[in-house]
PDB file of C-alpha atoms in Angstrom:
ATOM      1  CA  ASP G  11     -18.434 -43.376-182.783  1.00 34.00           C
ATOM      2  CA  SER G  12     -15.450 -41.155-181.587  1.00 37.00           C
ATOM      3  CA  ALA G  13     -17.099 -39.271-179.524  1.00 40.00           C
ATOM      4  CA  PHE G  14     -18.732 -42.187-177.024  1.00 38.00           C
ATOM      5  CA  ALA G  15     -15.373 -43.190-176.705  1.00 40.00           C
ATOM      6  CA  ASN G  16     -14.305 -43.043-173.166  1.00 43.00           C
ATOM      7  CA  THR G  17     -17.857 -43.176-171.567  1.00 45.00           C
ATOM      8  CA  SER G  18     -19.890 -46.330-170.177  1.00 56.00           C
ATOM      9  CA  VAL G  19     -23.145 -45.525-172.379  1.00 63.00           C
ATOM     10  CA  ALA G  20     -24.084 -43.490-175.434  1.00 67.00           C
ATOM     11  CA  TRP G  21     -25.401 -39.990-174.939  1.00 71.00           C
ATOM     12  CA  LEU G  22     -27.538 -37.871-176.867  1.00 73.00           C
ATOM     13  CA  GLY G  23     -27.572 -33.885-175.662  1.00 75.00           C
ATOM     14  CA  VAL G  24     -30.403 -30.962-177.028  1.00 77.00           C
ATOM     15  CA  GLN G  25     -29.351 -27.414-176.750  1.00 75.00           C
ATOM     16  CA  PHE G  26     -32.458 -24.817-176.963  1.00 77.00           C
ATOM     17  CA  GLU G  27     -32.003 -21.644-178.214  1.00 78.00           C
ATOM     18  CA  SER G  28     -33.134 -20.116-175.046  1.00 78.00           C
ATOM     19  CA  GLN G  29     -33.940 -21.409-171.573  1.00 72.00           C
ATOM     20  CA  ARG G  30     -37.227 -23.966-171.217  1.00 74.00           C
ATOM     21  CA  ALA G  31     -38.863 -26.006-169.254  1.00 76.00           C
ATOM     22  CA  VAL G  32     -39.377 -29.054-170.819  1.00 78.00           C
ATOM     23  CA  GLN G  33     -42.162 -31.244-169.429  1.00 80.00           C
ATOM     24  CA  CYS G  34     -43.112 -34.487-171.649  1.00 82.00           C
ATOM     25  CA  ALA G  35     -40.387 -36.184-174.732  1.00 80.00           C
ATOM     26  CA  THR G  36     -41.584 -38.475-177.016  1.00 83.00           C
ATOM     27  CA  VAL G  37     -38.209 -40.854-178.427  1.00 80.00           C
ATOM     28  CA  THR G  38     -38.595 -43.741-181.722  1.00 82.00           C
ATOM     29  CA  GLN G  39     -36.121 -46.123-181.561  1.00 80.00           C
ATOM     30  CA  ASP G  40     -34.447 -48.707-184.471  1.00 76.00           C
ATOM     31  CA  GLY G  41     -35.507 -52.231-183.321  1.00 73.00           C
ATOM     32  CA  LEU G  42     -32.385 -53.443-183.410  1.00 78.00           C
ATOM     33  CA  SER G  43     -30.899 -51.796-180.015  1.00 78.00           C
ATOM     34  CA  PRO G  44     -33.308 -50.389-178.211  1.00 80.00           C
ATOM     35  CA  ALA G  45     -33.438 -48.748-174.571  1.00 81.00           C
ATOM     36  CA  SER G  46     -35.631 -50.381-172.091  1.00 83.00           C
ATOM     37  CA  GLU G  47     -35.061 -46.968-170.091  1.00 84.00           C
ATOM     38  CA  PHE G  48     -34.248 -43.138-170.779  1.00 83.00           C
ATOM     39  CA  ARG G  49     -31.219 -41.080-167.682  1.00 82.00           C
ATOM     40  CA  LEU G  50     -32.653 -37.307-168.739  1.00 82.00           C
ATOM     41  CA  PHE G  51     -31.132 -34.976-167.453  1.00 81.00           C
ATOM     42  CA  ALA G  52     -31.469 -31.134-167.028  1.00 79.00           C
ATOM     43  CA  CYS G  53     -28.126 -28.787-167.886  1.00 77.00           C
ATOM     44  CA  LEU G  54     -27.987 -24.670-167.144  1.00 69.00           C
ATOM     45  CA  GLY G  55     -24.890 -25.292-169.401  1.00 67.00           C
ATOM     46  CA  ARG G  56     -22.538 -26.958-172.266  1.00 68.00           C
ATOM     47  CA  PRO G  57     -19.818 -28.672-171.144  1.00 67.00           C
ATOM     48  CA  SER G  58     -16.054 -27.005-171.348  1.00 68.00           C
ATOM     49  CA  GLY G  59     -14.132 -29.498-173.036  1.00 68.00           C
ATOM     50  CA  SER G  60     -14.661 -32.770-174.757  1.00 70.00           C
ATOM     51  CA  PHE G  61     -18.269 -34.214-175.160  1.00 69.00           C
ATOM     52  CA  GLY G  62     -16.517 -37.535-175.566  1.00 70.00           C
ATOM     53  CA  THR G  63     -15.029 -37.370-171.694  1.00 74.00           C
ATOM     54  CA  TRP G  64     -17.818 -35.464-170.450  1.00 75.00           C
ATOM     55  CA  ASN G  65     -20.812 -36.403-167.970  1.00 78.00           C
ATOM     56  CA  PRO G  66     -24.420 -35.460-167.940  1.00 79.00           C
ATOM     57  CA  ALA G  67     -24.822 -36.726-163.772  1.00 78.00           C
ATOM     58  CA  GLU G  68     -21.073 -34.763-162.731  1.00 75.00           C
ATOM     59  CA  HIS G  69     -22.851 -31.506-163.803  1.00 75.00           C
ATOM     60  CA  CYS G  70     -26.853 -31.587-164.454  1.00 79.00           C
ATOM     61  CA  GLN G  71     -30.117 -32.034-162.669  1.00 78.00           C
ATOM     62  CA  ALA G  72     -31.299 -35.822-162.401  1.00 80.00           C
ATOM     63  CA  MET G  73     -34.729 -36.237-163.757  1.00 81.00           C
ATOM     64  CA  GLU G  74     -36.310 -39.312-162.733  1.00 83.00           C
ATOM     65  CA  ILE G  75     -35.710 -42.522-165.095  1.00 83.00           C
ATOM     66  CA  VAL G  76     -37.878 -43.044-167.733  1.00 83.00           C
ATOM     67  CA  TYR G  77     -39.935 -46.123-170.049  1.00 83.00           C
ATOM     68  CA  PRO G  78     -40.719 -46.234-173.327  1.00 81.00           C
ATOM     69  CA  GLU G  79     -44.213 -47.926-173.929  1.00 79.00           C
ATOM     70  CA  THR G  80     -42.854 -50.539-176.919  1.00 74.00           C
ATOM     71  CA  LYS G  81     -39.500 -51.897-178.373  1.00 70.00           C
ATOM     72  CA  ASN G  82     -39.296 -48.579-180.892  1.00 69.00           C
ATOM     73  CA  PHE G  83     -41.759 -45.976-179.551  1.00 71.00           C
ATOM     74  CA  SER G  84     -41.495 -44.030-176.104  1.00 72.00           C
ATOM     75  CA  GLY G  85     -45.254 -42.809-176.354  1.00 74.00           C
ATOM     76  CA  ALA G  86     -45.339 -39.096-174.834  1.00 77.00           C
ATOM     77  CA  MET G  87     -43.093 -38.977-171.528  1.00 77.00           C
ATOM     78  CA  LYS G  88     -43.652 -36.844-168.730  1.00 78.00           C
ATOM     79  CA  LEU G  89     -40.269 -35.331-166.812  1.00 77.00           C
ATOM     80  CA  VAL G  90     -39.915 -34.835-163.501  1.00 79.00           C
ATOM     81  CA  ALA G  91     -36.742 -33.699-161.431  1.00 73.00           C
ATOM     82  CA  ASP G  92     -35.192 -36.772-159.072  1.00 73.00           C
ATOM     83  CA  THR G  93     -35.797 -35.193-156.141  1.00 68.00           C
ATOM     84  CA  SER G  94     -35.748 -39.187-153.727  1.00 77.00           C
ATOM     85  CA  CYS G  95     -32.601 -37.851-152.559  1.00 84.00           C
ATOM     86  CA  ALA G  96     -29.839 -40.878-153.288  1.00 82.00           C
ATOM     87  CA  THR G  97     -28.499 -42.473-150.700  1.00 83.00           C
ATOM     88  CA  ASP G  98     -25.641 -44.093-152.597  1.00 83.00           C
ATOM     89  CA  LEU G  99     -22.497 -42.474-153.195  1.00 83.00           C
ATOM     90  CA  ALA G 100     -22.540 -43.139-156.495  1.00 80.00           C
ATOM     91  CA  ASP G 101     -25.913 -41.532-157.485  1.00 82.00           C
ATOM     92  CA  TYR G 102     -25.347 -38.237-155.275  1.00 88.00           C
ATOM     93  CA  ILE G 103     -26.176 -34.669-156.235  1.00 88.00           C
ATOM     94  CA  PRO G 104     -22.919 -32.737-157.899  1.00 88.00           C
ATOM     95  CA  TYR G 105     -21.749 -29.659-156.627  1.00 91.00           C
ATOM     96  CA  ASP G 106     -22.395 -28.037-159.945  1.00 87.00           C
ATOM     97  CA  VAL G 107     -25.925 -28.793-159.632  1.00 86.00           C
ATOM     98  CA  ALA G 108     -26.187 -27.484-155.836  1.00 89.00           C
ATOM     99  CA  MET G 109     -24.731 -23.923-156.338  1.00 89.00           C
ATOM    100  CA  GLN G 110     -26.880 -24.459-159.461  1.00 84.00           C
ATOM    101  CA  ALA G 111     -30.013 -24.251-157.172  1.00 84.00           C
ATOM    102  CA  LYS G 112     -28.679 -22.641-154.320  1.00 87.00           C
ATOM    103  CA  LYS G 113     -28.955 -19.563-157.259  1.00 84.00           C
ATOM    104  CA  ARG G 114     -32.493 -20.273-158.393  1.00 76.00           C
ATOM    105  CA  SER G 115     -33.814 -20.447-154.448  1.00 73.00           C
ATOM    106  CA  SER G 116     -35.573 -17.426-153.049  1.00 67.00           C
ATOM    107  CA  GLY G 117     -35.263 -15.912-150.399  1.00 61.00           C
ATOM    108  CA  ASN G 118     -35.736 -18.592-147.175  1.00 58.00           C
ATOM    109  CA  ALA G 119     -37.106 -21.510-149.471  1.00 59.00           C
ATOM    110  CA  VAL G 120     -34.637 -23.782-149.550  1.00 69.00           C
ATOM    111  CA  ASP G 121     -34.294 -26.074-152.850  1.00 80.00           C
ATOM    112  CA  PRO G 122     -34.769 -29.682-152.590  1.00 81.00           C
ATOM    113  CA  THR G 123     -31.985 -30.133-154.453  1.00 86.00           C
ATOM    114  CA  LEU G 124     -29.772 -28.558-152.206  1.00 89.00           C
ATOM    115  CA  ASP G 125     -31.380 -29.668-149.546  1.00 88.00           C
ATOM    116  CA  CYS G 126     -30.673 -32.874-150.793  1.00 89.00           C
ATOM    117  CA  PHE G 127     -26.947 -32.157-151.487  1.00 91.00           C
ATOM    118  CA  CYS G 128     -26.495 -31.258-148.202  1.00 92.00           C
ATOM    119  CA  LYS G 129     -28.520 -34.149-146.140  1.00 90.00           C
ATOM    120  CA  GLN G 130     -26.348 -35.847-148.669  1.00 92.00           C
ATOM    121  CA  GLN G 131     -22.184 -33.932-147.175  1.00 92.00           C
ATOM    122  CA  SER G 132     -23.410 -33.848-143.869  1.00 90.00           C
ATOM    123  CA  LYS G 133     -23.871 -37.731-143.812  1.00 88.00           C
ATOM    124  CA  GLU G 134     -20.659 -38.937-143.036  1.00 80.00           C
ATOM    125  CA  ASN G 135     -20.151 -36.549-139.639  1.00 82.00           C
ATOM    126  CA  LEU G 136     -22.752 -34.176-138.598  1.00 82.00           C
ATOM    127  CA  ALA G 137     -21.181 -32.211-136.202  1.00 81.00           C
ATOM    128  CA  THR G 138     -18.568 -31.363-137.961  1.00 86.00           C
ATOM    129  CA  PHE G 139     -19.980 -30.397-141.754  1.00 88.00           C
ATOM    130  CA  LEU G 140     -22.823 -28.027-139.458  1.00 86.00           C
ATOM    131  CA  ALA G 141     -20.401 -26.690-137.164  1.00 86.00           C
ATOM    132  CA  PRO G 142     -18.253 -23.899-137.954  1.00 89.00           C
ATOM    133  CA  PRO G 143     -15.533 -22.742-139.713  1.00 90.00           C
ATOM    134  CA  TYR G 144     -17.557 -23.844-143.125  1.00 91.00           C
ATOM    135  CA  SER G 145     -14.005 -24.966-145.086  1.00 91.00           C
ATOM    136  CA  THR G 146     -14.538 -26.326-147.883  1.00 92.00           C
ATOM    137  CA  PRO G 147     -17.159 -25.767-150.417  1.00 94.00           C
ATOM    138  CA  ALA G 148     -19.755 -28.282-149.850  1.00 94.00           C
ATOM    139  CA  GLU G 149     -19.820 -26.743-146.273  1.00 93.00           C
ATOM    140  CA  VAL G 150     -19.657 -22.973-147.381  1.00 94.00           C
ATOM    141  CA  LEU G 151     -22.311 -23.413-149.986  1.00 93.00           C
ATOM    142  CA  CYS G 152     -24.567 -25.292-147.096  1.00 93.00           C
ATOM    143  CA  LYS G 153     -23.710 -22.912-144.816  1.00 92.00           C
ATOM    144  CA  GLU G 154     -26.951 -20.971-144.294  1.00 90.00           C
ATOM    145  CA  TRP G 155     -28.302 -24.793-144.344  1.00 88.00           C
ATOM    146  CA  SER G 156     -26.206 -25.912-141.815  1.00 89.00           C
ATOM    147  CA  GLN G 157     -26.956 -22.827-139.562  1.00 87.00           C
ATOM    148  CA  ALA G 158     -30.557 -24.152-139.569  1.00 85.00           C
ATOM    149  CA  MET G 159     -30.374 -27.566-138.506  1.00 84.00           C
ATOM    150  CA  THR G 160     -28.304 -26.206-135.956  1.00 79.00           C
ATOM    151  CA  PHE G 161     -31.544 -24.334-135.236  1.00 71.00           C
ATOM    152  CA  LYS G 162     -33.300 -27.035-135.767  1.00 65.00           C
ATOM    153  CA  TYR G 163     -32.185 -30.347-133.897  1.00 54.00           C
ATOM    154  CA  PRO G 164     -32.469 -28.526-129.911  1.00 54.00           C
ATOM    155  CA  LEU G 165     -35.599 -27.569-131.464  1.00 44.00           C
ATOM    156  CA  LEU G 166     -37.242 -30.888-131.787  1.00 43.00           C
ATOM    157  CA  PHE G 167     -35.306 -32.465-128.875  1.00 45.00           C
ATOM    158  CA  GLY G 168     -37.103 -30.001-126.789  1.00 44.00           C
ATOM    159  CA  VAL G 169     -40.844 -30.514-128.324  1.00 44.00           C
ATOM    160  CA  ALA G 170     -40.306 -34.302-127.377  1.00 44.00           C
ATOM    161  CA  LEU G 171     -38.561 -33.883-124.298  1.00 43.00           C
ATOM    162  CA  ALA G 172     -42.008 -32.068-123.130  1.00 46.00           C
ATOM    163  CA  VAL G 173     -43.816 -33.893-125.001  1.00 50.00           C
ATOM    164  CA  PHE G 174     -42.633 -37.223-122.984  1.00 50.00           C
ATOM    165  CA  VAL G 175     -43.117 -35.450-119.144  1.00 48.00           C
TER     166      VAL G 175
END
């Protein structure tokens, strides 16, 4: 199919009429070339531009990988958001997904997706990322997270010092 000409793997999108919290899925496959695993993503919007060049991993929240029970039938697969906070650059949370997570978070509660994104972004240079001015889009998105971390680290150091004294 020409829709998948520019991607290394085929993907299937399902759009619901209204927002849904999908918690389970079942898949039936043909026996010719069945998938041994499924990488699922939860997306809040549809792709802009061509579907053939759009990659869900760059714009959507990753779910935990699920594995079918048999070659042809998956059985009931529980769908859970991936909260492992990847350390490999290729698996970092996309900015769009972190921005959606920030919009979802309420009050002082930090969304786990946003927390992971900020940890990943600060990995290269924590001191520069945490300190103002917040100039990059990632730094602006993580501003509250950074401010909380700048308060948390001295507090942890003080507690550790008190324990050793």
